[in-house]
Short mmCIF file of C-alpha atoms in Angstrom, two decimals:
data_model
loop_
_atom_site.label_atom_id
_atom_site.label_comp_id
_atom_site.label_asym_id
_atom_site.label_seq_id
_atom_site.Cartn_x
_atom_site.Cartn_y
_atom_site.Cartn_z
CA UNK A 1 39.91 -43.97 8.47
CA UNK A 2 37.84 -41.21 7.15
CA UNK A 3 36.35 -41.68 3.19
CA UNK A 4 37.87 -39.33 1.40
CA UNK A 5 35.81 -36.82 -0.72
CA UNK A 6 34.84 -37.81 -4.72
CA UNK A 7 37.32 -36.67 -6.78
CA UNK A 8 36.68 -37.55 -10.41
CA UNK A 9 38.30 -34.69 -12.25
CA UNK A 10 42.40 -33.05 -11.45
CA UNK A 11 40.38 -29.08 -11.12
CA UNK A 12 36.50 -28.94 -11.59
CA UNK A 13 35.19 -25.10 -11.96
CA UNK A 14 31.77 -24.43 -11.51
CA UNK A 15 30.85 -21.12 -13.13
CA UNK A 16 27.67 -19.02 -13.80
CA UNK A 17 27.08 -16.89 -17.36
CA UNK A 18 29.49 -19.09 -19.00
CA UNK A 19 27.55 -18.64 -22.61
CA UNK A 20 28.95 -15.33 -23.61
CA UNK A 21 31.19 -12.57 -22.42
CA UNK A 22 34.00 -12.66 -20.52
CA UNK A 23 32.84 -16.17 -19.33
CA UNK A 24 32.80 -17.82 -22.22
CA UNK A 25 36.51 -16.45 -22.63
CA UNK A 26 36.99 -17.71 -19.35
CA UNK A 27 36.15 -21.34 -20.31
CA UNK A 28 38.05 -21.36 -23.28
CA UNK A 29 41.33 -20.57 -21.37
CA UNK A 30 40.72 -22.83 -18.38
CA UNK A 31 40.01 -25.93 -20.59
CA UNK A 32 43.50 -25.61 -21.51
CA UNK A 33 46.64 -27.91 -19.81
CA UNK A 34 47.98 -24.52 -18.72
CA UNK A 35 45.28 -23.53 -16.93
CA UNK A 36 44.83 -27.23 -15.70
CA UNK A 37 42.22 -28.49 -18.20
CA UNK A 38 39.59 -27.78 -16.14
CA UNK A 39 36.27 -29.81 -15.98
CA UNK A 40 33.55 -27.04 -16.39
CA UNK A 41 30.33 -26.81 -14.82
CA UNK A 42 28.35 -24.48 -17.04
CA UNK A 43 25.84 -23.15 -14.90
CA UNK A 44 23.58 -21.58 -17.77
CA UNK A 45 20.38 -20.76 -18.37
CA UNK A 46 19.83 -21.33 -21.83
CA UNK A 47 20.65 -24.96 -22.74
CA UNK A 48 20.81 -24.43 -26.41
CA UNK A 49 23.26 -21.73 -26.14
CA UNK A 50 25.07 -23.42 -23.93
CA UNK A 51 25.60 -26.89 -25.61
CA UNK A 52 26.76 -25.01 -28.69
CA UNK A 53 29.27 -23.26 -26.55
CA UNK A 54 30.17 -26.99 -25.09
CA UNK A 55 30.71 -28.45 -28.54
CA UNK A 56 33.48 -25.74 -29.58
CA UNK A 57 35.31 -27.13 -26.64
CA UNK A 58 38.32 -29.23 -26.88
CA UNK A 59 37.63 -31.04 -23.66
CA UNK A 60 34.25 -32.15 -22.13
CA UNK A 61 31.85 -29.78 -20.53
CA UNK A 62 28.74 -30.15 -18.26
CA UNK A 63 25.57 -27.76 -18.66
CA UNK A 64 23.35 -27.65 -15.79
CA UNK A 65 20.66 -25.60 -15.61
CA UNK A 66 20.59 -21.81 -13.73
CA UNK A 67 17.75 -19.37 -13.82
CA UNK A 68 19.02 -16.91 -11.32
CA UNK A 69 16.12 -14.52 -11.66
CA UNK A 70 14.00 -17.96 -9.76
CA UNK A 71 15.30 -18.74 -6.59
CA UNK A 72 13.94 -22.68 -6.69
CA UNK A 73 16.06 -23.19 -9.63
CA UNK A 74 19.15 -23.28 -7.64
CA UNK A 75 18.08 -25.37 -5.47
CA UNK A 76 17.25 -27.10 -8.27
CA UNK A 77 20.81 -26.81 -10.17
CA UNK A 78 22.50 -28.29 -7.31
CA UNK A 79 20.83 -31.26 -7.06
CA UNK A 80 21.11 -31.91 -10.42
CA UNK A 81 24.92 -31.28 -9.94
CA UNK A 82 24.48 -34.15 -6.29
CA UNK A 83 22.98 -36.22 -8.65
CA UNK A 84 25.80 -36.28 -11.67
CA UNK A 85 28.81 -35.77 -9.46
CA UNK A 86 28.23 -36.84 -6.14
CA UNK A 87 26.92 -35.78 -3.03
CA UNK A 88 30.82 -35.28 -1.56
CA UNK A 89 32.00 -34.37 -4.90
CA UNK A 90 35.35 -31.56 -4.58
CA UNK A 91 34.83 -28.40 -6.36
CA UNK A 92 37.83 -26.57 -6.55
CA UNK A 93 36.92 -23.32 -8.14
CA UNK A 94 33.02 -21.39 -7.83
CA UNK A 95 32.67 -18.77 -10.40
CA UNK A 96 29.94 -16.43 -9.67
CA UNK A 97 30.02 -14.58 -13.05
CA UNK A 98 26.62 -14.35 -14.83
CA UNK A 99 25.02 -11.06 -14.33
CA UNK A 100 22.12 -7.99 -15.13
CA UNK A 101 22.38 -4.51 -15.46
CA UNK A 102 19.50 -1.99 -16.73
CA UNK A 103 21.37 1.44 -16.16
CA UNK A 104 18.35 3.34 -17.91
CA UNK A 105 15.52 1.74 -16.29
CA UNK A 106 13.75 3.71 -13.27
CA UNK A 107 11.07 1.72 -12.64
CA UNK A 108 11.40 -1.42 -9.73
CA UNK A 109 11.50 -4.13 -11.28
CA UNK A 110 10.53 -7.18 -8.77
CA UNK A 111 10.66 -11.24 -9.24
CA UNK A 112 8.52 -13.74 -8.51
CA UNK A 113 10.16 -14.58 -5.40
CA UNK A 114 9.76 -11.28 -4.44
CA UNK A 115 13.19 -9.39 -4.58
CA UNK A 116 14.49 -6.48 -6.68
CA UNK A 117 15.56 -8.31 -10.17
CA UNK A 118 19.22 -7.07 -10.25
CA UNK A 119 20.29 -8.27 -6.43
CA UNK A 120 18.74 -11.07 -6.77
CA UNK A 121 20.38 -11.70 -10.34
CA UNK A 122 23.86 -10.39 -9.24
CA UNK A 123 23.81 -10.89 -5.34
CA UNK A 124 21.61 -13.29 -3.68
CA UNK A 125 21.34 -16.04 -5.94
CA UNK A 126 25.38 -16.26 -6.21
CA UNK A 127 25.46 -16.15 -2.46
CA UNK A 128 22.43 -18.78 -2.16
CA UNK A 129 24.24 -21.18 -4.59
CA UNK A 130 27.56 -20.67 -2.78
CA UNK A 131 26.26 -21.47 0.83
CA UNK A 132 24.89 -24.74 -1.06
CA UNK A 133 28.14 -25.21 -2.57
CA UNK A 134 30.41 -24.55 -0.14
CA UNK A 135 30.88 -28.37 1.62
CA UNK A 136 32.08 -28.95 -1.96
CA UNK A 137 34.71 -26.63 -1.76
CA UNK A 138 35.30 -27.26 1.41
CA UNK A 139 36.33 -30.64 0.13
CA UNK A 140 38.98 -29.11 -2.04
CA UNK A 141 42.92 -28.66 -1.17
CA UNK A 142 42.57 -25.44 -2.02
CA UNK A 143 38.93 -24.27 -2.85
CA UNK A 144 37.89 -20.47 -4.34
CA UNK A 145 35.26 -18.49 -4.44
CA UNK A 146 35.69 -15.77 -7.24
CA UNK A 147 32.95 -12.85 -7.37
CA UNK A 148 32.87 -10.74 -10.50
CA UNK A 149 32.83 -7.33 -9.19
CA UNK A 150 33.05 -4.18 -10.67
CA UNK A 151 34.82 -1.24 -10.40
CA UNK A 152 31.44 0.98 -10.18
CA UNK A 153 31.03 0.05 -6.75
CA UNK A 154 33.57 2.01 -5.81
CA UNK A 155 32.81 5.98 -6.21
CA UNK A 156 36.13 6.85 -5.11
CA UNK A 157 38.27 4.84 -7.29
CA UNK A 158 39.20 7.44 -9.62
CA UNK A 159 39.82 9.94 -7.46
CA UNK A 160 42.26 7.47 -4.70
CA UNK A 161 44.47 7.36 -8.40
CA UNK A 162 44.62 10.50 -9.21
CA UNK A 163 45.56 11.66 -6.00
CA UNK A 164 48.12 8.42 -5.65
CA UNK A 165 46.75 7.35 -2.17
CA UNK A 166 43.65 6.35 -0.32
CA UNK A 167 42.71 9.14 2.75
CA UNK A 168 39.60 10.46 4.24
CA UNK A 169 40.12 12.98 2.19
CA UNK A 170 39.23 10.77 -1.31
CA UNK A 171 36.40 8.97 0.89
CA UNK A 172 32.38 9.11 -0.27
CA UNK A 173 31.95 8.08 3.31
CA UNK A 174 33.74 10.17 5.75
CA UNK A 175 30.01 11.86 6.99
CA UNK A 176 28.08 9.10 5.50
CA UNK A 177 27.48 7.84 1.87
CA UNK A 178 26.34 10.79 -0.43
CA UNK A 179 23.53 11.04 -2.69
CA UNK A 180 23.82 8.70 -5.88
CA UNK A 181 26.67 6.29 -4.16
CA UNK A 182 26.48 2.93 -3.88
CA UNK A 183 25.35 2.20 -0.33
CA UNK A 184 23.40 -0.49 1.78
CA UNK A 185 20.84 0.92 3.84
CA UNK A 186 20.56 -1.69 6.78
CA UNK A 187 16.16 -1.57 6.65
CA UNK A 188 16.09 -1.67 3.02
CA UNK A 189 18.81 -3.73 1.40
CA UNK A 190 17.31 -4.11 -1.43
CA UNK A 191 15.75 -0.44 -2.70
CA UNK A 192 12.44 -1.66 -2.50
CA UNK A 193 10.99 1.14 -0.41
CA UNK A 194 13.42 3.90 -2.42
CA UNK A 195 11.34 6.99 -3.26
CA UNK A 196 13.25 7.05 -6.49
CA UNK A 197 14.54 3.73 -7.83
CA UNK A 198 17.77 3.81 -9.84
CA UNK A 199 18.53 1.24 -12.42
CA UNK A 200 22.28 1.50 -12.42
CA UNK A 201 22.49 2.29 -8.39
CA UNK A 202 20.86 -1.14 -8.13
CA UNK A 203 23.82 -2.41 -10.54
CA UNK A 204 26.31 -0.94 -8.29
CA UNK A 205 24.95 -1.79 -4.75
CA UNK A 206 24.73 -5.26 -5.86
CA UNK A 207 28.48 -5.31 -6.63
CA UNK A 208 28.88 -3.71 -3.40
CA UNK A 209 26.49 -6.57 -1.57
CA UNK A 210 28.57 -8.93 -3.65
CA UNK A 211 31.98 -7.59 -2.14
CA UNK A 212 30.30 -6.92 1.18
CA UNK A 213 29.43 -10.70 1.77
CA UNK A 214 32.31 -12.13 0.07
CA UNK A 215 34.45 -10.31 3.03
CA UNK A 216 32.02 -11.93 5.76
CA UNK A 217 32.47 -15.18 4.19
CA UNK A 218 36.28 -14.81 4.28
CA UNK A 219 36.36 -13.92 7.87
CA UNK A 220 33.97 -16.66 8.90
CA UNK A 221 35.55 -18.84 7.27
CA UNK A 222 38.89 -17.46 8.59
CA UNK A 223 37.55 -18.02 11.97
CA UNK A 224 36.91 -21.77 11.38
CA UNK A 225 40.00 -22.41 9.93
CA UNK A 226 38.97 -22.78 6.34
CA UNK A 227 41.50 -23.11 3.76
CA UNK A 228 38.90 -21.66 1.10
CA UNK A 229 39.34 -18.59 -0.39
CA UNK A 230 36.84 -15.77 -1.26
CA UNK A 231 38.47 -13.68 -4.14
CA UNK A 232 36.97 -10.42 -6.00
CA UNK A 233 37.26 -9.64 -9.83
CA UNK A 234 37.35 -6.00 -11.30
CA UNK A 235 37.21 -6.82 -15.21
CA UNK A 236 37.63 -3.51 -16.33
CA UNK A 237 35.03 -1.19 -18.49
CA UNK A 238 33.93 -4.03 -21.04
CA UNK A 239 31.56 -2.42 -23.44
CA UNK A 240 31.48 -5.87 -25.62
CA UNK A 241 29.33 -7.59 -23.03
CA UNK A 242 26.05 -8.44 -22.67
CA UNK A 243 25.30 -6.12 -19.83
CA UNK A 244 25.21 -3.64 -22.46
CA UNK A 245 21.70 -4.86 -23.89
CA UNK A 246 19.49 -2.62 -22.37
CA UNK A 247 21.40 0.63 -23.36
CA UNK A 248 19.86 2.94 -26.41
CA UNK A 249 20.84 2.00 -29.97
CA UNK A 250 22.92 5.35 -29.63
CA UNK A 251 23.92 4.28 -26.37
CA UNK A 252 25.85 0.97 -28.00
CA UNK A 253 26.87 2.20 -30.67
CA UNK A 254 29.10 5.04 -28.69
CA UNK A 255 30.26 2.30 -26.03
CA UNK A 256 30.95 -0.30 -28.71
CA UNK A 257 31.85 1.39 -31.68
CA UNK A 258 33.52 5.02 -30.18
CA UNK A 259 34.82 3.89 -27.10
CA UNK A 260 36.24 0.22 -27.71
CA UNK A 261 37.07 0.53 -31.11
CA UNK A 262 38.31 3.76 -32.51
CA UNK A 263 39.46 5.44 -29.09
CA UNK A 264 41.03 2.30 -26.91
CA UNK A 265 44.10 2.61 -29.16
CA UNK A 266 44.57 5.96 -27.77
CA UNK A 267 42.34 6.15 -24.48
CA UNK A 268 42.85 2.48 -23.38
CA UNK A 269 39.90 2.68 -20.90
CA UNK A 270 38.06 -0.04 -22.36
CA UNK A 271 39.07 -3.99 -22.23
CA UNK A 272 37.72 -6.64 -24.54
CA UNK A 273 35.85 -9.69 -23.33
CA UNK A 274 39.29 -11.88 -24.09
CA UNK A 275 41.03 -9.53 -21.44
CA UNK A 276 38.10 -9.88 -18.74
CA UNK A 277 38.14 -13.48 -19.31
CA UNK A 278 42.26 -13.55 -19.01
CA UNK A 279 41.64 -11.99 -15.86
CA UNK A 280 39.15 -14.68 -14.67
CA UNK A 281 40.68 -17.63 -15.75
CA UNK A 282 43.71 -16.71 -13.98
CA UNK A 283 42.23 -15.43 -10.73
CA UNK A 284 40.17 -18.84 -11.15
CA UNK A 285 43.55 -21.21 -10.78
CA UNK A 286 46.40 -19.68 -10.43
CA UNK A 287 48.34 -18.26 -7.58
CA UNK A 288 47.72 -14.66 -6.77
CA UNK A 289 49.11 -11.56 -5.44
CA UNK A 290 48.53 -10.92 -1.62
CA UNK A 291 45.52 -9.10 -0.93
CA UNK A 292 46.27 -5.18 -0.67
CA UNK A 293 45.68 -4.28 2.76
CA UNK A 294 42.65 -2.21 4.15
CA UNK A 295 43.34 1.27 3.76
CA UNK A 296 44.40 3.07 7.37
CA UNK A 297 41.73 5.47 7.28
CA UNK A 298 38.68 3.15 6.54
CA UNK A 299 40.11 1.04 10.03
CA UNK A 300 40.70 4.37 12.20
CA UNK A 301 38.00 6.71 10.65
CA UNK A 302 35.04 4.30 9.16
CA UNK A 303 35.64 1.15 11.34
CA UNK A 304 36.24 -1.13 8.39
CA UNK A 305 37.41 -4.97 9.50
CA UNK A 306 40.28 -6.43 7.40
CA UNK A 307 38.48 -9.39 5.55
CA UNK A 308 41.71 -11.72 5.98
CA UNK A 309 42.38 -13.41 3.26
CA UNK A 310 40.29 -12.25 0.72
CA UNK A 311 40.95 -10.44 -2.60
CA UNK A 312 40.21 -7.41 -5.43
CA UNK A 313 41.94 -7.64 -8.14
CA UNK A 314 42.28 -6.34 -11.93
CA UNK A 315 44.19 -7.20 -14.97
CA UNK A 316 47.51 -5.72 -15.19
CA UNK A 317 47.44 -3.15 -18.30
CA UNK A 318 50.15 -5.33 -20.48
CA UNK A 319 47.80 -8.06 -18.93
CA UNK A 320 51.08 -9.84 -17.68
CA UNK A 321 49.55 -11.02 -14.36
CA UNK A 322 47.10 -9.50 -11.93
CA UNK A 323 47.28 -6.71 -9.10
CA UNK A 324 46.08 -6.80 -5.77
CA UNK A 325 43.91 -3.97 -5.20
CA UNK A 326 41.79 -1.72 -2.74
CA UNK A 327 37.95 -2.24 -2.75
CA UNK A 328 35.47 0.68 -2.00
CA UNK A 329 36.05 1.82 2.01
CA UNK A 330 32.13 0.64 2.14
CA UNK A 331 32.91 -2.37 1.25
CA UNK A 332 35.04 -3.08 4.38
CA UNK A 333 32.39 -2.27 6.59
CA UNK A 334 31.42 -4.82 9.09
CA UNK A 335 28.10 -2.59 9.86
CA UNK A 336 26.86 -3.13 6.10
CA UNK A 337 28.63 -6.50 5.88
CA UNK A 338 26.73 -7.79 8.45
CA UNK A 339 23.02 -6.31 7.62
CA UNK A 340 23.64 -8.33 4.21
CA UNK A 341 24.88 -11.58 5.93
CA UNK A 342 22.11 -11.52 7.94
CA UNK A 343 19.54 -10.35 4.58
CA UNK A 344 20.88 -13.57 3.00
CA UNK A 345 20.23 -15.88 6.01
CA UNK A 346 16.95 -14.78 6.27
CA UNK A 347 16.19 -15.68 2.59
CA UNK A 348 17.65 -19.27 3.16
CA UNK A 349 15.61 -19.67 6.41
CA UNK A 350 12.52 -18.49 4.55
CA UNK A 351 13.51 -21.42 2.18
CA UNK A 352 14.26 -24.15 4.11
CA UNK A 353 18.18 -24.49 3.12
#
């Protein structure tokens, strides 16, 4: 008879960025018996924060340390997490939450392992950590893998609503990507040979990389007959976050005090970090909508691959549930999808994972 994976908790989440923001909303809800009182994994980077956050819980919490910005430190985090809960332990839900975004800054910015500072912070790390991960999941009934996205890697998005469909016609990509879009080029994933380097199209070609390999994961997975599922997260415009440190004083005080405060009773095109972390905790556990299906014209025109299986999805505006949505028609591309797959897989060879 085969053992049986370690199961010490009903629903253990492991999440990233869990110390503020819409993650630390996240937490508070999925502690809860309606959300299945959770036991958290707060992958965090700075402890002290982080136990503070842990001791205005109602149930018990784990803090592990993550530096995503150092690629040996998630190595390190997981076994840490081997050593505390098992080398077979079940993880039912992997939040890949924490993130970094320098809109102003047009200088390249490069770590000490060598990779442009906001794909490694908002792409490759998450993806290293959930290839470690995944056996774990794999252990669950029903394992997830939930990306925070965002809605800025999709150029079109605004214009597919107001035009109440999703053509060729609404498309950034119908004679390739233009200038300014987020886009993967396939011999320089990462921007660091750009002749110009943009701050926030780094931001949004990470989210892109981030939806890009969270599609390849679903069909591989699909392939194998995997029951885990690879789900997307569009929180909304959230100018109460942290990603909003690097803006201008003037720049904060517009988003923070303009925007979300005296214009979302009337605009309503901001959310608060409570409604991004509704949205999380419930894409996190609970059931879900069924994925919206790949747009016609990305299959016949851009030769996008459906990514069965796998997710987008925002807060409903009376934030009543969530709606399956359409990603970016990059984002279904098995071209780009694959040129990351194979970026990431070259970072874990280089590592020895």
């Amino acid at each position: 008879m085969d053992q049986q994976p370690t199961r010490l908790y009903e629903r253990l989440v492991v999440i990233t960025g869990a110390s503020s923001g819409i993650g630390l909303e996240a937490i508070k809800l999925l502690q809860l018996p309606e959300y299945g009182g959770c036991r958290l994994v707060l992958a965090c980077r700075d402890e002290a924060k982080t136990n503070t956050v842990i001791a205005s819980l109602s149930r018990p919490a784990t803090f592990i340390h993550l530096d995503l910005a150092v690629l040996a430190s998630i190595q390190q985090f997981y076994q840490a997490f081997c050593a505390q809960f098992g080398t077979d332990a079940v993880v039912d839900t992997l939040i890949l939450n924490a993130g970094y975004a320098d809109f102003n800054n047009k200088q390249l910015q490069v770590t000490n392992d060598g990779h442009e500072q906001t794909f490694q912070v908002n792409f490759l790390s998450h993806m290293l950590l959930t290839q470690l991960l995944l056996s774990h999941l794999e252990n669950s009934k029903a394992g997830r893998v939930v990306f925070v996205s965002s809605s800025l890697h999709d150029p079109d998005e605004r214009g597919r609503i107001k035009a109440g469909e999703s053509t060729i016609e609404t498309s950034s990509y119908a004679d390739g990507a233009k200038a300014g879009v987020p886009n993967i080029q396939i011999d320089d994933v990462e921007q660091l040979r750009a002749a110009q380097f943009s701050g926030r199209l780094a931001y949004c070609n990470s989210k892109l990389a981030g939806m890009l390999y969270l599609y390849q994961l679903q069909r591989t997975l699909g392939s194998a007959g995997s029951k885990v599922k690879c789900h997307a997260l569009s929180p909304g415009f959230i100018p109460a976050t942290g990603l909003t440190r690097h803006a201008s004083f003037l720049g904060r005080a517009f988003l923070t005090v303009c925007l979300d405060c005296l214009c979302k009773p009337f605009l309503n095109i901001t959310r608060t970090p409570a409604e991004g972390g509704l949205a999380l905790a419930k894409l996190a556990v609970e059931d879900v909508p069924a994925p919206a299906p790949m747009p016609d014209h990305v299959r016949r025109h851009l030769k996008g691959v459906e990514p069965a299986g796998a997710g987008y999805y925002r807060l409903r505006k009376d934030n009543s549930g969530l709606d399956a949505i359409t990603s970016s028609d990059a984002s279904y591309s098995l071209k780009l999808a694959t040129a990351v797959w194979e970026h990431v897989e070259q970072c874990r060879s280089e590592l020895g994972w």
